[in-house]
Coordinates of C-alpha atoms in Angstrom, one line a residue:
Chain A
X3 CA 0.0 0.0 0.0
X4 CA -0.3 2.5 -1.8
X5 CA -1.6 0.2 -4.8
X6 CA -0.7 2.4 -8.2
X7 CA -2.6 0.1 -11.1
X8 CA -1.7 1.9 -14.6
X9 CA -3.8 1.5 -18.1
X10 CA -2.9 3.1 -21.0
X11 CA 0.8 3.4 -20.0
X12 CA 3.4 0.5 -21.1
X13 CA 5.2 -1.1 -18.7
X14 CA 8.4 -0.3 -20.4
X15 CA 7.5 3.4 -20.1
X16 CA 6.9 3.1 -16.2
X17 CA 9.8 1.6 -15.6
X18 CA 11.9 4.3 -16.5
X19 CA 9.9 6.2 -14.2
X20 CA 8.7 3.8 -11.5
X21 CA 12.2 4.1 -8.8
X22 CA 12.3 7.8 -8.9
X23 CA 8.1 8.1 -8.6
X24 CA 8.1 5.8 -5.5
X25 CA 10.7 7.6 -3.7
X26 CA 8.9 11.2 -4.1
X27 CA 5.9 9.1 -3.5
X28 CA 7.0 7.6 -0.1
X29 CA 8.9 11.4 1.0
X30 CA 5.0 12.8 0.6
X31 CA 3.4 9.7 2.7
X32 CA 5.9 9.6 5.3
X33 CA 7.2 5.9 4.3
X34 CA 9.2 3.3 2.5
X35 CA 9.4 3.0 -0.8
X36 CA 8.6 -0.6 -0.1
X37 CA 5.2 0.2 0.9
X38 CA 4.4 0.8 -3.0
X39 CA 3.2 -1.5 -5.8
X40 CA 3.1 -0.3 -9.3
X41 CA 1.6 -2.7 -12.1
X42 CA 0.2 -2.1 -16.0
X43 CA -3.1 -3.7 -16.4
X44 CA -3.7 -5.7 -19.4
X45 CA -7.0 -4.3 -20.9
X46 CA -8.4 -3.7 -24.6
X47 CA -9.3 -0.5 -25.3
X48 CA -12.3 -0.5 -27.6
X49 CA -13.9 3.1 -27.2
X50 CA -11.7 6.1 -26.1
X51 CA -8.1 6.2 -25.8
X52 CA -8.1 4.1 -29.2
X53 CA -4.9 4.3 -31.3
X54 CA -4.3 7.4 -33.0
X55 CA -6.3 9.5 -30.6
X56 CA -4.5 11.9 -28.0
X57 CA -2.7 9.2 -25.2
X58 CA -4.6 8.9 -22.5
X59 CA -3.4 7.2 -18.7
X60 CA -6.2 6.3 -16.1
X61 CA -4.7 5.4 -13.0
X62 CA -6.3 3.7 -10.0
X63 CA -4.4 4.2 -6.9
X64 CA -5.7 2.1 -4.0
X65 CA -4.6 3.4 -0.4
X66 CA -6.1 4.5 3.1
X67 CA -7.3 7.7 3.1
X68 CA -4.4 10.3 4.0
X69 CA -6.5 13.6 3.0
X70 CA -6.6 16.4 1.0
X71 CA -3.5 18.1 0.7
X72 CA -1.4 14.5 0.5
X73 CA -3.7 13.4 -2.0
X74 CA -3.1 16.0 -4.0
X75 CA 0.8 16.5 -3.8
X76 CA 0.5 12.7 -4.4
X77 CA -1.5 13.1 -7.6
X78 CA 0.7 15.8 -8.8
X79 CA 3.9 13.9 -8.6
X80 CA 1.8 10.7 -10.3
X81 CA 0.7 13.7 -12.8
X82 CA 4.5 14.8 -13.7
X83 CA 6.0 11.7 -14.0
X84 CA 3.6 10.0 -16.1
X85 CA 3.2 13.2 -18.4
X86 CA 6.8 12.9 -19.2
X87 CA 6.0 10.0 -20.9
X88 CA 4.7 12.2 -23.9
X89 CA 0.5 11.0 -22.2
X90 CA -1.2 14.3 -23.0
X91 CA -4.2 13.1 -20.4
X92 CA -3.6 11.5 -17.2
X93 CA -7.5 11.1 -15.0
X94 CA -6.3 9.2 -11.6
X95 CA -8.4 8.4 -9.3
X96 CA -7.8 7.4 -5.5
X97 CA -9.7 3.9 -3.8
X98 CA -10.0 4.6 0.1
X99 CA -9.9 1.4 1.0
X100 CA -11.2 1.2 4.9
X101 CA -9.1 -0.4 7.6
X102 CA -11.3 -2.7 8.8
X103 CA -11.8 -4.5 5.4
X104 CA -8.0 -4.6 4.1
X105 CA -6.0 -8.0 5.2
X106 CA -2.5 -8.4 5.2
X107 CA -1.8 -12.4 5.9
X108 CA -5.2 -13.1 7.4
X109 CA -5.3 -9.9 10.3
X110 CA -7.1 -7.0 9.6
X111 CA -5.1 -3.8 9.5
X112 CA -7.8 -2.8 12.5
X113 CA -10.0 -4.8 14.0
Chain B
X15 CA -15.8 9.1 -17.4
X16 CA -17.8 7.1 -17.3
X17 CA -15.3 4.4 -18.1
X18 CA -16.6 0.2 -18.5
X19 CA -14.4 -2.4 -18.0
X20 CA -15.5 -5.5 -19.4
X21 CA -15.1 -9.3 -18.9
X22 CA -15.8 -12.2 -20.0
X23 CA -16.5 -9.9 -23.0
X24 CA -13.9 -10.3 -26.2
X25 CA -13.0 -7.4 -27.8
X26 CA -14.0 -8.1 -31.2
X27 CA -17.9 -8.5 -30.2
X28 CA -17.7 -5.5 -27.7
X29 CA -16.0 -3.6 -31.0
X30 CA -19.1 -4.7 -32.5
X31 CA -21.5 -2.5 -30.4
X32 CA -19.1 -0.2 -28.6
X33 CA -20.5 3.3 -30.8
X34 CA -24.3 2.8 -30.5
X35 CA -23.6 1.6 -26.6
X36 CA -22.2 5.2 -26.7
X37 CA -24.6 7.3 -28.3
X38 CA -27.1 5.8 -26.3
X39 CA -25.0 6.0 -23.1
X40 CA -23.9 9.9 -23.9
X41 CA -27.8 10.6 -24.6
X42 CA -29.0 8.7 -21.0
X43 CA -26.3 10.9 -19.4
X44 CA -27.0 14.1 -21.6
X45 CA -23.3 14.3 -22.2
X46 CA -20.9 13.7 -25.3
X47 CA -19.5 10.3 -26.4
X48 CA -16.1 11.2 -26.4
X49 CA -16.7 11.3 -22.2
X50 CA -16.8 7.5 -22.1
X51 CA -13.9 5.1 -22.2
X52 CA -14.5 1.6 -22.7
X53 CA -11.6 -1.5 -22.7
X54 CA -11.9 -5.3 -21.9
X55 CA -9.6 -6.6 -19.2
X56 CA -7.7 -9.3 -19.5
X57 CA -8.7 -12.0 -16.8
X58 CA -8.3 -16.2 -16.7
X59 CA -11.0 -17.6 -15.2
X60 CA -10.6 -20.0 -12.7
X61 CA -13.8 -20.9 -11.1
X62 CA -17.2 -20.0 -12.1
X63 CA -17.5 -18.6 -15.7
X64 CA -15.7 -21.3 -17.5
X65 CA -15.7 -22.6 -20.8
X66 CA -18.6 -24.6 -21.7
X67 CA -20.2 -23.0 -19.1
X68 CA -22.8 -20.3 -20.2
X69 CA -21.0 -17.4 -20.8
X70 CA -20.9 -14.7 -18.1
X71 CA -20.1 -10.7 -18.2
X72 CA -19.3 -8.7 -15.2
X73 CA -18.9 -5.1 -16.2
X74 CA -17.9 -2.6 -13.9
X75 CA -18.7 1.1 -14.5
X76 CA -17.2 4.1 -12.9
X77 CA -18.4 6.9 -12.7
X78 CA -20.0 10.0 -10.9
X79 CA -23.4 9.0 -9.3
X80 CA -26.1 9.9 -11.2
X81 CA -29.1 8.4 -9.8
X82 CA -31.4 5.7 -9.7
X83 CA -33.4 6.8 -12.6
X84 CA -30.0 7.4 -14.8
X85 CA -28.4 4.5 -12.9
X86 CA -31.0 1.7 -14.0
X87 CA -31.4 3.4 -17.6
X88 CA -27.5 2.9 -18.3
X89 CA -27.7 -0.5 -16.5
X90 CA -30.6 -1.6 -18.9
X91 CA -29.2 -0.5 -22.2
X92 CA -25.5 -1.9 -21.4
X93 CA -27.4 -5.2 -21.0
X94 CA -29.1 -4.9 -24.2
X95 CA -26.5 -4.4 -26.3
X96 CA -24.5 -6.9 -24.9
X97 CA -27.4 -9.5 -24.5
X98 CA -27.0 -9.2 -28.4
X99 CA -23.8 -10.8 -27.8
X100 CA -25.1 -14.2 -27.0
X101 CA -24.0 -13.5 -23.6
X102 CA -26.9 -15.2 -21.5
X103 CA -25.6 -13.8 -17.8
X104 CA -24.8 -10.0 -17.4
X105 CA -24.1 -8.5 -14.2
X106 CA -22.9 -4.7 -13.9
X107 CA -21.6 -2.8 -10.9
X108 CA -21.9 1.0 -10.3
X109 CA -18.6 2.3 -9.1
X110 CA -19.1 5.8 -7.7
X111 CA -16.3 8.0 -7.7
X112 CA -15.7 10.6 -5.4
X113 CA -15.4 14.2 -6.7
X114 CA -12.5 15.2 -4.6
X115 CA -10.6 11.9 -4.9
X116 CA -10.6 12.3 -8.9
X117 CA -8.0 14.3 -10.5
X118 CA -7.7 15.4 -14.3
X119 CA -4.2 16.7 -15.1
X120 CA -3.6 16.8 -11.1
X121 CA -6.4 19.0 -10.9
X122 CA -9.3 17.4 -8.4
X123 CA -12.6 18.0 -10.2
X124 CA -14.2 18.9 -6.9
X125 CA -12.2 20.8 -4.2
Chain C
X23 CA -21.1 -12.9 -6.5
X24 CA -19.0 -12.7 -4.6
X25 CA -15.7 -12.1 -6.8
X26 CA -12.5 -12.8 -6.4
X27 CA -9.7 -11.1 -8.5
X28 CA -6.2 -11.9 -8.0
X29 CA -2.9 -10.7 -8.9
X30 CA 0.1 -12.6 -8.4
X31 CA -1.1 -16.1 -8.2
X32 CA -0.8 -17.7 -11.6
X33 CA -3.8 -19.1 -12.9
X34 CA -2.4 -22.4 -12.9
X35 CA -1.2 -22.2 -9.4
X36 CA -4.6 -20.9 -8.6
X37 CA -6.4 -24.1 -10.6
X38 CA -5.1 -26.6 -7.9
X39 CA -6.8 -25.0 -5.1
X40 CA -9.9 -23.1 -6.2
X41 CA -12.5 -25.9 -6.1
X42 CA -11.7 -26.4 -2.1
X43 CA -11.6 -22.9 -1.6
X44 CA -14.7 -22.0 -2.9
X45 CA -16.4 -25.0 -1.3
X46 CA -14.8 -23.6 2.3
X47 CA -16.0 -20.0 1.3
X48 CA -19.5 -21.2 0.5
X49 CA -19.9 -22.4 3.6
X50 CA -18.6 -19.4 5.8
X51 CA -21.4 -17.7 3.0
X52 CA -24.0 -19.9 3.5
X53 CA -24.5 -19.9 -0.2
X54 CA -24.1 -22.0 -2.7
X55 CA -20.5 -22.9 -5.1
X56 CA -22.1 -21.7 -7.9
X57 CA -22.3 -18.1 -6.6
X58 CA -18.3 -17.5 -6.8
X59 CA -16.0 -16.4 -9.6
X60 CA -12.5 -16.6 -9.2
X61 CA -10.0 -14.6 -11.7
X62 CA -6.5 -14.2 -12.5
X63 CA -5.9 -10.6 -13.1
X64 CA -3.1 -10.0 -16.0
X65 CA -1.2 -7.0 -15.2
X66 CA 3.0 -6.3 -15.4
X67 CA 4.1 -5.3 -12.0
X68 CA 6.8 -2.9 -12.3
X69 CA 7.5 -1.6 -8.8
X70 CA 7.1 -3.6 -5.7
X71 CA 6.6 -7.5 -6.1
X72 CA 8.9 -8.2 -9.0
X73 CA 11.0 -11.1 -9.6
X74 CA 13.6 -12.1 -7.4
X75 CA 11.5 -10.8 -4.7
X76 CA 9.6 -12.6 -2.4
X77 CA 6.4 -13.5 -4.0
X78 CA 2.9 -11.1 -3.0
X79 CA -0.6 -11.7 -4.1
X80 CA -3.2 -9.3 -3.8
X81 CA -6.5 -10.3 -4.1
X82 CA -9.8 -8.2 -4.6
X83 CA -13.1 -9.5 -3.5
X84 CA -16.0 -7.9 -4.7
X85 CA -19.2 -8.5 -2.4
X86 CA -22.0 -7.5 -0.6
X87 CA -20.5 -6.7 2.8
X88 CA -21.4 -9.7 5.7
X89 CA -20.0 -8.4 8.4
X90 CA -16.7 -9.0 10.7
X91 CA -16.5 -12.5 11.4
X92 CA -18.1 -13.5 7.9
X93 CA -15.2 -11.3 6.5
X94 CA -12.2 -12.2 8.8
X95 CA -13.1 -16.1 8.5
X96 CA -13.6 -15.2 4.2
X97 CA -10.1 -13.6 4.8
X98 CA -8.6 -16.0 6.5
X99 CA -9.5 -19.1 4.5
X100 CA -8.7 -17.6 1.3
X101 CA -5.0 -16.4 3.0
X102 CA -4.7 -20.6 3.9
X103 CA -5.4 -21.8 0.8
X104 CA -2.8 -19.0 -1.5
X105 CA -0.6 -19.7 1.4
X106 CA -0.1 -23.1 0.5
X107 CA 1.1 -22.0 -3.1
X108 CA 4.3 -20.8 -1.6
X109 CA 3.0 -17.4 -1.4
X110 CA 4.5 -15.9 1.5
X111 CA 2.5 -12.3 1.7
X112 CA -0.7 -11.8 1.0
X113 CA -2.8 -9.2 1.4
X114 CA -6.4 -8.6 0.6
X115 CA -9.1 -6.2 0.5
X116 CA -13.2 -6.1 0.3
X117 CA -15.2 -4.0 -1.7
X118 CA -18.9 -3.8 -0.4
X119 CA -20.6 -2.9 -3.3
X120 CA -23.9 -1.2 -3.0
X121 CA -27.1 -3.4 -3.6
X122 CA -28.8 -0.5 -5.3
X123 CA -26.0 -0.4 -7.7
X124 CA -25.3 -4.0 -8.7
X125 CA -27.7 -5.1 -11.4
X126 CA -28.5 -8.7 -12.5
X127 CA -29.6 -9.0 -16.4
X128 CA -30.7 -5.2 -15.9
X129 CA -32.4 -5.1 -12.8
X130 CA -31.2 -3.9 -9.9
X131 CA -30.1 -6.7 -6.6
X132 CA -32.1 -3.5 -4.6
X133 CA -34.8 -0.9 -5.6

């Protein structure tokens, strides 16, 4: 956690990205780098975002809520990063996943 | 937005429907067609939904809430077109995005 | 319902243990086999969880919510069962999905 799920960016791409991203990422949460995952989805696009048509990123970003102002520094640096990969668009949206429901090796992260 | 991610859907028949799904989507949410994104993921089935088994979609649609009335209206004409597909067993799921969590360009829609 | 998406579990790996599992998650459930899907998602990871690294499978379950112990039993068997594929971390997380906005065949699970 975070969870950073890309479509519409190669994983070749991201990888030139991906070790610099996660340590600005983990400076603005506070953490370790090794907190992060960061993995292309394999998806057809068949309407929008076709080839030929203006690039276009949509990335899902799974995490426990940190507010406003983290959010938003986060999905800046996501933003930059991403954008220098010549995508013209980039629409990320952030999962609050609650506490109660995430398990890591069969405990809840809080009861 | 409003993006659908399809499985157990191939791309070639979704390809088939994909622009009138659109016009009639764009017209239910009195928006333009170039607002929607559509794109199959690609998933192995392990249990349930298996070959020789009658063929099942899940489609999962985010988006910004709309409403019953627009809710059931997009639900009913995303299972029409693709009942067409000889797809006997379509079940959707309304993702609702939150304004303030969504970002375009690192810009939240909704402060 | 519910589904099961997972990430980092091949689906071949998965194949050996999926018909026990769900048999063991229809009964925390009180439901019926029939009722699950189980998927491998396909996705590149690129930061966190490559190779070389100890192995991590996430795993999404899409349901209508139970409550605590229904969820932390859920948890728990499904964390056994990927355990025994040599999967040392594994982490999950449930997403209650709203009965008003899960449709089956176009009608809705709740007016």
């Amino acid at each position: 956690m975070p969870h950073l799920l890309f479509r519409g960016v190669a994983a070749e791409q991201l990888q030139a990205v991906a070790a610099p991203l996660a340590e600005e990422l983990a400076a603005i949460c506070e953490c370790g780098t090794d907190n992060f995952t960061m993995a292309c989805l394999h998806a057809t696009s068949v309407f929008g975002s076709l080839p030929g048509e203006p690039a276009f990123a949509f990335i899902e970003i799974g995490w426990f809520e940190r507010g406003k102002d983290v959010r938003t520094r986060f999905a800046q640096a996501v933003t930059r990063y991403v954008g220098q990969l010549s995508i013209p668009e980039i629409e990320i949206v952030f999962h609050a996943y609650r506490e109660d429901s995430y398990y890591i090796n069969g405990e809840p992260v809080e009861e």
